[in-house]
Short mmCIF file of C-alpha atoms in Angstrom, two decimals:
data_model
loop_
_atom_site.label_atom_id
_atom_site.label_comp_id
_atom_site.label_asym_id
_atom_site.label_seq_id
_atom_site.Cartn_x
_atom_site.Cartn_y
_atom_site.Cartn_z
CA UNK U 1 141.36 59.96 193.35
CA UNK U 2 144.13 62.04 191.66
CA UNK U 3 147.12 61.97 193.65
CA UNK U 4 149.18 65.50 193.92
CA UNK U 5 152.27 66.33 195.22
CA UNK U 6 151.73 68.68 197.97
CA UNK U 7 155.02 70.24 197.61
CA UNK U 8 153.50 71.91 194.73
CA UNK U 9 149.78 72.47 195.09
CA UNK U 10 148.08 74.55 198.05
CA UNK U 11 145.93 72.00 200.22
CA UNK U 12 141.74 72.66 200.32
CA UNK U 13 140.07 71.66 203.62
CA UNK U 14 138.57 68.88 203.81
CA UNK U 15 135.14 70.72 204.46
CA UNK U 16 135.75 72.30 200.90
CA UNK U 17 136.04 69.27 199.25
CA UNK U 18 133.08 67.29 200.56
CA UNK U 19 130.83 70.35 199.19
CA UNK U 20 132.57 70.04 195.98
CA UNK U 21 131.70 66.22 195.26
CA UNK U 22 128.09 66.46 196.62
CA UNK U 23 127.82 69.10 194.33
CA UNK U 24 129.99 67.81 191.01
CA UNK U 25 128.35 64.12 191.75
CA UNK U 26 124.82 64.27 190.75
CA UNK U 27 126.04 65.60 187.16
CA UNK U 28 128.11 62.56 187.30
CA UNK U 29 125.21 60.15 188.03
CA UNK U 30 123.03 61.57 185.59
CA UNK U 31 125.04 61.01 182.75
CA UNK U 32 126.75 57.72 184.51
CA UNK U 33 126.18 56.03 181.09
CA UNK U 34 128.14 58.40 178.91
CA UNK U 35 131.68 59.84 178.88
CA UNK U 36 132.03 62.75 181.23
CA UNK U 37 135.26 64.69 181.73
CA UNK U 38 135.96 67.52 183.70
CA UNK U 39 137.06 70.64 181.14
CA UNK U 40 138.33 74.06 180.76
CA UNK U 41 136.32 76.51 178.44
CA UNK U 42 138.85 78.75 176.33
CA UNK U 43 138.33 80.40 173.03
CA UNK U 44 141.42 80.88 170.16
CA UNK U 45 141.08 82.01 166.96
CA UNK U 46 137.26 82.77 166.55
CA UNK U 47 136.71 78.96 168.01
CA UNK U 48 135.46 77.55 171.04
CA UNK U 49 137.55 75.01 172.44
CA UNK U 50 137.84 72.48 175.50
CA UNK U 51 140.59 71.25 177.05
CA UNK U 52 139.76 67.83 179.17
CA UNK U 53 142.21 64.83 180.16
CA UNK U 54 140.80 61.20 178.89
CA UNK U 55 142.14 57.84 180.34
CA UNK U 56 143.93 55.53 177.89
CA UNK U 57 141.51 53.13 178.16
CA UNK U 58 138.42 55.48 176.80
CA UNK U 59 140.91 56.23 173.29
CA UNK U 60 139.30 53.54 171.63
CA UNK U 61 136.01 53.99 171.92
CA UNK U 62 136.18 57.46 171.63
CA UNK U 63 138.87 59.09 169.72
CA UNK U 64 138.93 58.40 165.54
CA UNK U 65 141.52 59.16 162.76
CA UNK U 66 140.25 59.86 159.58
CA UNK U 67 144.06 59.90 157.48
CA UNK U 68 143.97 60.94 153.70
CA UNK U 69 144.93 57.35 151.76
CA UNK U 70 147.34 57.65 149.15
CA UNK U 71 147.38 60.15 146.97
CA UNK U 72 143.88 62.08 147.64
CA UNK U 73 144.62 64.33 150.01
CA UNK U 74 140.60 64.85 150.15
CA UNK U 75 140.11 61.41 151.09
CA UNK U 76 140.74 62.05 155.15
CA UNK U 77 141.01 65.19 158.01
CA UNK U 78 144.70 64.83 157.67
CA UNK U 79 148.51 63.83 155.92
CA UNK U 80 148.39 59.69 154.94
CA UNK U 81 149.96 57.74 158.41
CA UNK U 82 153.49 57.34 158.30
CA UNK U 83 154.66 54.05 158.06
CA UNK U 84 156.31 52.80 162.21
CA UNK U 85 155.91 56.21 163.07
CA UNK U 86 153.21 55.32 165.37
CA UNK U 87 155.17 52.09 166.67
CA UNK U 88 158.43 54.76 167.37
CA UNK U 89 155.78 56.03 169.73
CA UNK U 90 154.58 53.16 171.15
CA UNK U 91 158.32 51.78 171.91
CA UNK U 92 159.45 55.12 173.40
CA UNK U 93 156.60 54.94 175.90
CA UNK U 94 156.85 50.81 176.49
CA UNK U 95 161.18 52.32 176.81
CA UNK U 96 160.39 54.70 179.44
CA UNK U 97 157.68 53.22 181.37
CA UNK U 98 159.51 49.76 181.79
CA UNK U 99 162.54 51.61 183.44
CA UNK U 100 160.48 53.91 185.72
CA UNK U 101 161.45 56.81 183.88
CA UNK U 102 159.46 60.25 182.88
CA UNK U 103 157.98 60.54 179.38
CA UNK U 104 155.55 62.48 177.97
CA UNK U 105 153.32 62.73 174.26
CA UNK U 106 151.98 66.23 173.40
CA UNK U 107 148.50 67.15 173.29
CA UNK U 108 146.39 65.75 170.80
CA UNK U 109 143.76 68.15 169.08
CA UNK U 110 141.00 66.75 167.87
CA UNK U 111 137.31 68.13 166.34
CA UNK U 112 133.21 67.82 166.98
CA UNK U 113 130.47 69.54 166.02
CA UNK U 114 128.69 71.43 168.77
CA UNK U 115 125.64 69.75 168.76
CA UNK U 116 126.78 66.35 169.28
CA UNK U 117 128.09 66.91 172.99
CA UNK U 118 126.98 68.68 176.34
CA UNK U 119 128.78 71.19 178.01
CA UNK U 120 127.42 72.05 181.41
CA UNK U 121 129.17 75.38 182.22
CA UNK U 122 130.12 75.99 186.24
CA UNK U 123 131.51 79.60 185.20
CA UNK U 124 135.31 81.25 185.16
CA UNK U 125 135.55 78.72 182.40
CA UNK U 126 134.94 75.60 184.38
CA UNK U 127 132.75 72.81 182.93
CA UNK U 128 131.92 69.24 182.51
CA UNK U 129 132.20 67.64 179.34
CA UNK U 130 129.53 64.70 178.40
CA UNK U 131 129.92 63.02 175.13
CA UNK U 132 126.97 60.49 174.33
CA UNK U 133 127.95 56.93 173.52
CA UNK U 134 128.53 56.77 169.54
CA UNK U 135 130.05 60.17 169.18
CA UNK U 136 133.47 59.88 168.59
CA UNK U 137 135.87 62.68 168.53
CA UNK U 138 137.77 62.82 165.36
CA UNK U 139 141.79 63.91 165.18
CA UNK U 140 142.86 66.29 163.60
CA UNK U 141 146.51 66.92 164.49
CA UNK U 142 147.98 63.66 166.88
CA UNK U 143 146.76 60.35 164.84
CA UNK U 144 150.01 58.53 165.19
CA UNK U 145 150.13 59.36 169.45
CA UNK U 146 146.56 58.47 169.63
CA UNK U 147 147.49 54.70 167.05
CA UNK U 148 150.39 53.92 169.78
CA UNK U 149 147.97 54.74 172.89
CA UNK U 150 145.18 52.41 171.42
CA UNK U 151 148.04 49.92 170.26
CA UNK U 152 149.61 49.50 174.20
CA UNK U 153 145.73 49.49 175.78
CA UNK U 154 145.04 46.55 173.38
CA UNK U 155 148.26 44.98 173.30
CA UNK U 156 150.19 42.95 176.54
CA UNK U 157 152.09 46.12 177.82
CA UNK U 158 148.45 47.90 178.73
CA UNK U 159 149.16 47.94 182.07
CA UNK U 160 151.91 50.32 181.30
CA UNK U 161 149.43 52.87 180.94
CA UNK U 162 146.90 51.64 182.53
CA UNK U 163 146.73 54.91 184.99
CA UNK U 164 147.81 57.22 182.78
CA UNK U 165 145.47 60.18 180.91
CA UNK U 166 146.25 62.16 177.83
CA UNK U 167 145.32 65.93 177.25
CA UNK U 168 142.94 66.31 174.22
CA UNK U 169 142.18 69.78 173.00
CA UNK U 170 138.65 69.67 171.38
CA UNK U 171 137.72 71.83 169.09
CA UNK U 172 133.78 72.64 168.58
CA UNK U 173 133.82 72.74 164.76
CA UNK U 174 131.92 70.27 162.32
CA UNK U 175 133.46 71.78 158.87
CA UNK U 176 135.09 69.18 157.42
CA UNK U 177 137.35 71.81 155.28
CA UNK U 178 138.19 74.20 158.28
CA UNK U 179 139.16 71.05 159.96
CA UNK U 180 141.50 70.62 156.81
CA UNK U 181 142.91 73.84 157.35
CA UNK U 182 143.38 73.57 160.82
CA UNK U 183 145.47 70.54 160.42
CA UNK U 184 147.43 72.51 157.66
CA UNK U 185 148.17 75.32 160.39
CA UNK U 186 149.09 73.13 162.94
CA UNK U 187 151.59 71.25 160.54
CA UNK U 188 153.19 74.76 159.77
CA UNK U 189 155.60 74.29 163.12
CA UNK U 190 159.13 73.81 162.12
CA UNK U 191 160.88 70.52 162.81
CA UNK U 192 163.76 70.45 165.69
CA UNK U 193 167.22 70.69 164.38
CA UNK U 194 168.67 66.74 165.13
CA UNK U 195 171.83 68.61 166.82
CA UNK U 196 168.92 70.50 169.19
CA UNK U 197 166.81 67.49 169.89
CA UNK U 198 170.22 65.33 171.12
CA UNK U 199 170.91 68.10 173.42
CA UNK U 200 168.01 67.54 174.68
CA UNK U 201 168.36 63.92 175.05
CA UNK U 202 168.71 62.21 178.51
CA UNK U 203 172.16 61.48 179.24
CA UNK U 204 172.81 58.02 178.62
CA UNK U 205 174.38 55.93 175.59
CA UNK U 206 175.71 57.76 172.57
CA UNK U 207 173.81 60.95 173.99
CA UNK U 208 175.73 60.79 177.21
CA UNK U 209 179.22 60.19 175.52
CA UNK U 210 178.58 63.06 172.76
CA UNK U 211 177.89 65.52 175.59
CA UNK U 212 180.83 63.94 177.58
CA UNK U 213 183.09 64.43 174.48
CA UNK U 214 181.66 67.90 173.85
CA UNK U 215 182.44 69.08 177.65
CA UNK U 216 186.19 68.11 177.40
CA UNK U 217 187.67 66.96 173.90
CA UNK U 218 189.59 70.64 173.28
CA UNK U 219 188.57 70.52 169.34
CA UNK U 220 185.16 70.23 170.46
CA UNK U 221 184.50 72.40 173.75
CA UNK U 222 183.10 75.50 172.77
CA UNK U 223 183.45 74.70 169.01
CA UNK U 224 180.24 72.26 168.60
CA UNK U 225 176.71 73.88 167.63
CA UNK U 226 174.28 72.34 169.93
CA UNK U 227 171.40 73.87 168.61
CA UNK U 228 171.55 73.92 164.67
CA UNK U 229 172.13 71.25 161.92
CA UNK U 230 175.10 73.21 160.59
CA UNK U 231 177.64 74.69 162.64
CA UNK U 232 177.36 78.58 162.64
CA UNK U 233 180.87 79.55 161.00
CA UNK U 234 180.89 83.52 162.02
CA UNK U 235 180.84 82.16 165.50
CA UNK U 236 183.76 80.26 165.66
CA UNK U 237 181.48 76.60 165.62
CA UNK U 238 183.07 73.67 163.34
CA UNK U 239 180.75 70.74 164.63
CA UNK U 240 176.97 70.25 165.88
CA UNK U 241 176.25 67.33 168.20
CA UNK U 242 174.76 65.54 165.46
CA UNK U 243 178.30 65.14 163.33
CA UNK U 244 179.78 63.86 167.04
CA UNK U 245 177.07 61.49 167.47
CA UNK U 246 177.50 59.47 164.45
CA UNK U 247 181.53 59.23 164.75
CA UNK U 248 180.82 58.06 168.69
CA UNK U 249 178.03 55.41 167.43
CA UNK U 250 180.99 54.24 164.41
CA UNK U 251 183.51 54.22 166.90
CA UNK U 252 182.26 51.65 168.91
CA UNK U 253 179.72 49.74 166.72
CA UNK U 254 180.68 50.87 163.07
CA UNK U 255 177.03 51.86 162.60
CA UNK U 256 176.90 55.99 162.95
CA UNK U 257 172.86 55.00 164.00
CA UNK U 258 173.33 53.01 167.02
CA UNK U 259 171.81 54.67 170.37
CA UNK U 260 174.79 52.88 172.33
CA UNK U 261 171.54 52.33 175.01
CA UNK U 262 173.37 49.79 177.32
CA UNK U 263 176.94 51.54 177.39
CA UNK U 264 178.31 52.90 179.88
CA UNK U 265 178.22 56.92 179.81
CA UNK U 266 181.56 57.59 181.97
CA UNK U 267 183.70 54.29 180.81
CA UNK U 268 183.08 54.92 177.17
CA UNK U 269 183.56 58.38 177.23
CA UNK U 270 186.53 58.06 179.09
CA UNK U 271 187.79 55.38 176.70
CA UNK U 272 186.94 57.61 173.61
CA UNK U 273 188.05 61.08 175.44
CA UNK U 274 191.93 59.22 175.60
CA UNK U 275 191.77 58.26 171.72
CA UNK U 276 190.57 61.48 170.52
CA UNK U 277 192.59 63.40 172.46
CA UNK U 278 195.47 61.03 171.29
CA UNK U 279 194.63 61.25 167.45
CA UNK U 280 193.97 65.37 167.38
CA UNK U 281 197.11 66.07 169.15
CA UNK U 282 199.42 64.36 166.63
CA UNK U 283 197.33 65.03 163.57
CA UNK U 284 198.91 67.34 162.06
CA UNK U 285 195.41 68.56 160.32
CA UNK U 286 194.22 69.24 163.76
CA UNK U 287 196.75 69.67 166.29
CA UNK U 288 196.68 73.55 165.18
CA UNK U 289 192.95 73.62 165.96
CA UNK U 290 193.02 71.02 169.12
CA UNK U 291 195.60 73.10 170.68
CA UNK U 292 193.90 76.77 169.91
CA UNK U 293 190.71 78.05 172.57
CA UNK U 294 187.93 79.33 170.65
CA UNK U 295 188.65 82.61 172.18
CA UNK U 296 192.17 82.93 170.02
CA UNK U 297 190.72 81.42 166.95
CA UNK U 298 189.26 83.44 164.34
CA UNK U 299 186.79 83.06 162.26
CA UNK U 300 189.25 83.06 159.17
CA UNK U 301 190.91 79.82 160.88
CA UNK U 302 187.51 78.06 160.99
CA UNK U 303 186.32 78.82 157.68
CA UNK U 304 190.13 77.59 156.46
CA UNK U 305 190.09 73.89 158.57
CA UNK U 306 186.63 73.07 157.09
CA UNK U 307 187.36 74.13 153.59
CA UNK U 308 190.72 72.29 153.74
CA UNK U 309 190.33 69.19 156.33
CA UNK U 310 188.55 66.32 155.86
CA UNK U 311 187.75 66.18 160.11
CA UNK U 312 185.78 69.34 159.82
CA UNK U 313 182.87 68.10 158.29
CA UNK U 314 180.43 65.40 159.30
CA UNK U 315 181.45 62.91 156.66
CA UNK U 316 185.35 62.94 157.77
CA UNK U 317 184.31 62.07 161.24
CA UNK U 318 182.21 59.53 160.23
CA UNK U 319 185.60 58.03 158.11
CA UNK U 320 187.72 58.86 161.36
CA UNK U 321 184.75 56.98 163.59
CA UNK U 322 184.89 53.99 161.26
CA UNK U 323 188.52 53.45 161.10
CA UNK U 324 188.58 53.76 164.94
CA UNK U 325 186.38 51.15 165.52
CA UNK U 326 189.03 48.85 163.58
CA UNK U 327 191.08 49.64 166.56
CA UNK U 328 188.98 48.97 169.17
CA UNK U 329 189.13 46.26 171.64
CA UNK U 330 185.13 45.76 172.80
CA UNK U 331 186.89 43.08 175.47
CA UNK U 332 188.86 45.66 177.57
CA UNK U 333 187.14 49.04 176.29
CA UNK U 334 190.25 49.94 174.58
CA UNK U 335 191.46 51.41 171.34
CA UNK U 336 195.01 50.53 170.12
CA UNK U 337 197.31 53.31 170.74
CA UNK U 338 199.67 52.05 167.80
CA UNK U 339 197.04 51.77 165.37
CA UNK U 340 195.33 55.24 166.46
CA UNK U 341 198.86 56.89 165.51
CA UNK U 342 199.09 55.35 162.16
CA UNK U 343 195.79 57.16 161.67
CA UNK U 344 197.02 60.46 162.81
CA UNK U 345 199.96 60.05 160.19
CA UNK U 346 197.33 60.35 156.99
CA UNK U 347 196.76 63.19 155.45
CA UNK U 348 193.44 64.36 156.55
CA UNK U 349 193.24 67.17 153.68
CA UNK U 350 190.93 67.14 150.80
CA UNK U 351 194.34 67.67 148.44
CA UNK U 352 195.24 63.51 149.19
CA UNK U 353 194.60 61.20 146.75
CA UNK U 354 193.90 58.65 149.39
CA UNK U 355 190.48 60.35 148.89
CA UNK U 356 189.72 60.85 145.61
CA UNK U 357 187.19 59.50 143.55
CA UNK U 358 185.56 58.06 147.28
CA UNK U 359 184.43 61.20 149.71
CA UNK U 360 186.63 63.57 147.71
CA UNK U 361 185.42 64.45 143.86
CA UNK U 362 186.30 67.23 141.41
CA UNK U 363 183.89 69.14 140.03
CA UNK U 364 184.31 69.76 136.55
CA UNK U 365 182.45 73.43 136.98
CA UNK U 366 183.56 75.07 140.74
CA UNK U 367 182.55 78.27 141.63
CA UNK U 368 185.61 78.36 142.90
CA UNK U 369 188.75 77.22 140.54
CA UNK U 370 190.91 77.29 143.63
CA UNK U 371 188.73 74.74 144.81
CA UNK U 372 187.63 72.64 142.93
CA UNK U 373 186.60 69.56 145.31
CA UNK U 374 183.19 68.63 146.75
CA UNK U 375 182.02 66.06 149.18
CA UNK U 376 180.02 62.94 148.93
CA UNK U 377 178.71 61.56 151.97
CA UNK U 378 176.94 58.53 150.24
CA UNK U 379 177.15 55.02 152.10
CA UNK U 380 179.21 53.45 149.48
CA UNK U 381 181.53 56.57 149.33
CA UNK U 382 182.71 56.30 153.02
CA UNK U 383 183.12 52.57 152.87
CA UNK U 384 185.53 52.89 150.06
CA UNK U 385 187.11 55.77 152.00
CA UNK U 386 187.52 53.11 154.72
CA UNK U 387 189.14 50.52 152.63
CA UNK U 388 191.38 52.39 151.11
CA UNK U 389 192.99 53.76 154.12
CA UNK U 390 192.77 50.19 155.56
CA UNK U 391 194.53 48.89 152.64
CA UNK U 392 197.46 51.74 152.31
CA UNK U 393 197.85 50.88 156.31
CA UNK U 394 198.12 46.99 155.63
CA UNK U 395 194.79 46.25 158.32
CA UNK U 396 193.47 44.41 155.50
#
């Protein structure tokens, strides 16, 4: 029986629900040797469509991915699999489920032809869906949810979601090339901005300490885009989560991808809040922007600190996070104040030579004479950003 919280749903008397099952029961029994699933009748777009909730154990058997292979997109219902896409899935779930905590997959949408299935129609839209043994529902937008569903009920975690059921939109249609297009329609959504999907992110490891940094490092509160993937200049924003993220993962690990899942939210951050706060205060690149609220800043002052400081664009934190992490002590949680001030003496502007030919290049045909530098943000560029800072400071 499904269990329901009763907080949220209004109770039906017991003398309700005995009706109910003598009546829903027989349907049950008749067809006890196919799949039947409680539904929802709804129609979108010219289509009929179903919405019912199968176990994880049923995907198997029933659901089927028919992926283009290749190079011919007209080999398959939809775009080739990506490559660990499918296991990123699987170890989110396996993540999630191991610690107790809430996770969810969207609804998969998949397609068959009318005439392969029953629908037995209670009215206001209420039915019971029976799908015959050998039919199989094919996908046509969720292949990669429905590979790491079928992956955990066959592998050794199955009993992670064992009792859980996944929503499956159905979609009464048997042409193969409106199924095509359907996928194509579906596919049209546009992808999350990284900076929105981290502040979305539960608050724990480098999420936790970017939001922490965010809330109280002055150069950040209130200047950090937390929706975009590039700060929003004519309102005052320098960073996005995303650039933060990567310095907080170099920082600590030297690898600007590390989740940080096992550290600490409040001890890092606090750690990390002292340094920062430590190196932007006697920076002289930043101290003017540290010190200033977002209210007394203009927009002129923004656009000026990117254009002319390394630290206002991704790449420079990323240098900054690196060269932190060369004065961190993992033992006590602790970055070396000496060393962090040696840092803050650099020049952080795009005019040092400490730079050149690494982040900083020239190129030979600005659109602007005045300035003439770009960025690279290539691996090998901030590495040999690194070293040479490490080697005019003697750390090497």
């Amino acid at each position: 029986m499904v269990k329901t919280n009763d907080a949220y749903t209004n109770s039906v008397s017991s003398e309700v629900k005995v009706k109910f099952s003598a009546f829903i029961e027989p349907f049950f029994s008749e067809h006890y040797r196919e799949s039947c699933y409680p539904g929802l009748i709804f129609h979108q777009g010219k289509r009929t469509m179903l919405q019912i909730n199968v176990p994880a154990g049923d995907f198997p058997a029933l659901l089927v991915a028919k992926p283009a292979t290749e190079n011919d997109p007209d080999s398959g219902k939809q775009r080739p699999e990506v490559p660990g896409h499918a296991d990123e899935i699987k170890q989110y779930i396996i993540e999630h489920a191991q610690k107790g905590k809430p996770w969810i997959l969207g609804t998969i949408t998949a397609n068959v032809s009318p005439g392969k299935i029953k629908i037995l129609e209670f009215g206001r839209g209420i039915c019971l869906v029976v799908i015959p043994r050998g039919v199989k529902l094919e996908i046509t937008d969720g292949q990669h949810r429905k590979s790491a569903i079928q992956q955990l009920v066959e592998g050794d975690e199955s009993y992670l979601i064992s009792d859980d059921d996944f929503p499956i939109t159905l979609v009464l249609e048997g042409d193969l090339q409106q199924c095509k297009t359907d996928f194509r329609d579906m596919a049209q959504t546009k992808p999350l901005d990284k900076a929105l999907l981290l502040s979305f992110g539960q608050f724990e490891g480098r999420v936790g300490i970017t939001k922490k940094l965010v809330q109280i490092v002055p150069i950040f509160k209130d200047k950090t885009d937390k929706i975009h993937n590039s700060p929003r200049i004519k309102d005052k924003l320098i960073y996005t989560n995303n650039y933060i993220a990567r310095a907080v993962s170099c920082a600590f690990t030297n690898n600007p991808d590390d989740e940080l899942k096992d550290y600490d939210v409040e001890s890092f951050s606090e750690a990390l809040v002292k340094c920062l706060n430590q190196f932007l205060l006697e920076c002289n690149n930043t101290k003017y922007i540290f010190e200033t609220s977002v209210e007394d800043l203009t927009v002129d002052d923004v656009r000026k600190f990117k254009d002319e400081c390394l630290l206002g664009m991704s790449v420079g934190l990323e240098v900054l996070g690196r060269l932190l992490y060369c004065t961190y002590d993992k033992a006590r949680n602790y970055f070396d104040q000496d060393k962090v001030s040696q840092l803050a003496q650099l020049d952080w502007s795009r005019e040092n030579p400490l730079w050149k030919d690494n982040i900083v290049r020239i190129d030979p045909n600005p659109k602007n004479p005045q300035k003439p530098y770009k960025l690279s943000t290539a691996a090998n560029a901030v590495t040999d950003a690194v070293k040479m800072v490490k080697i005019r400071l003697g750390w090497i």
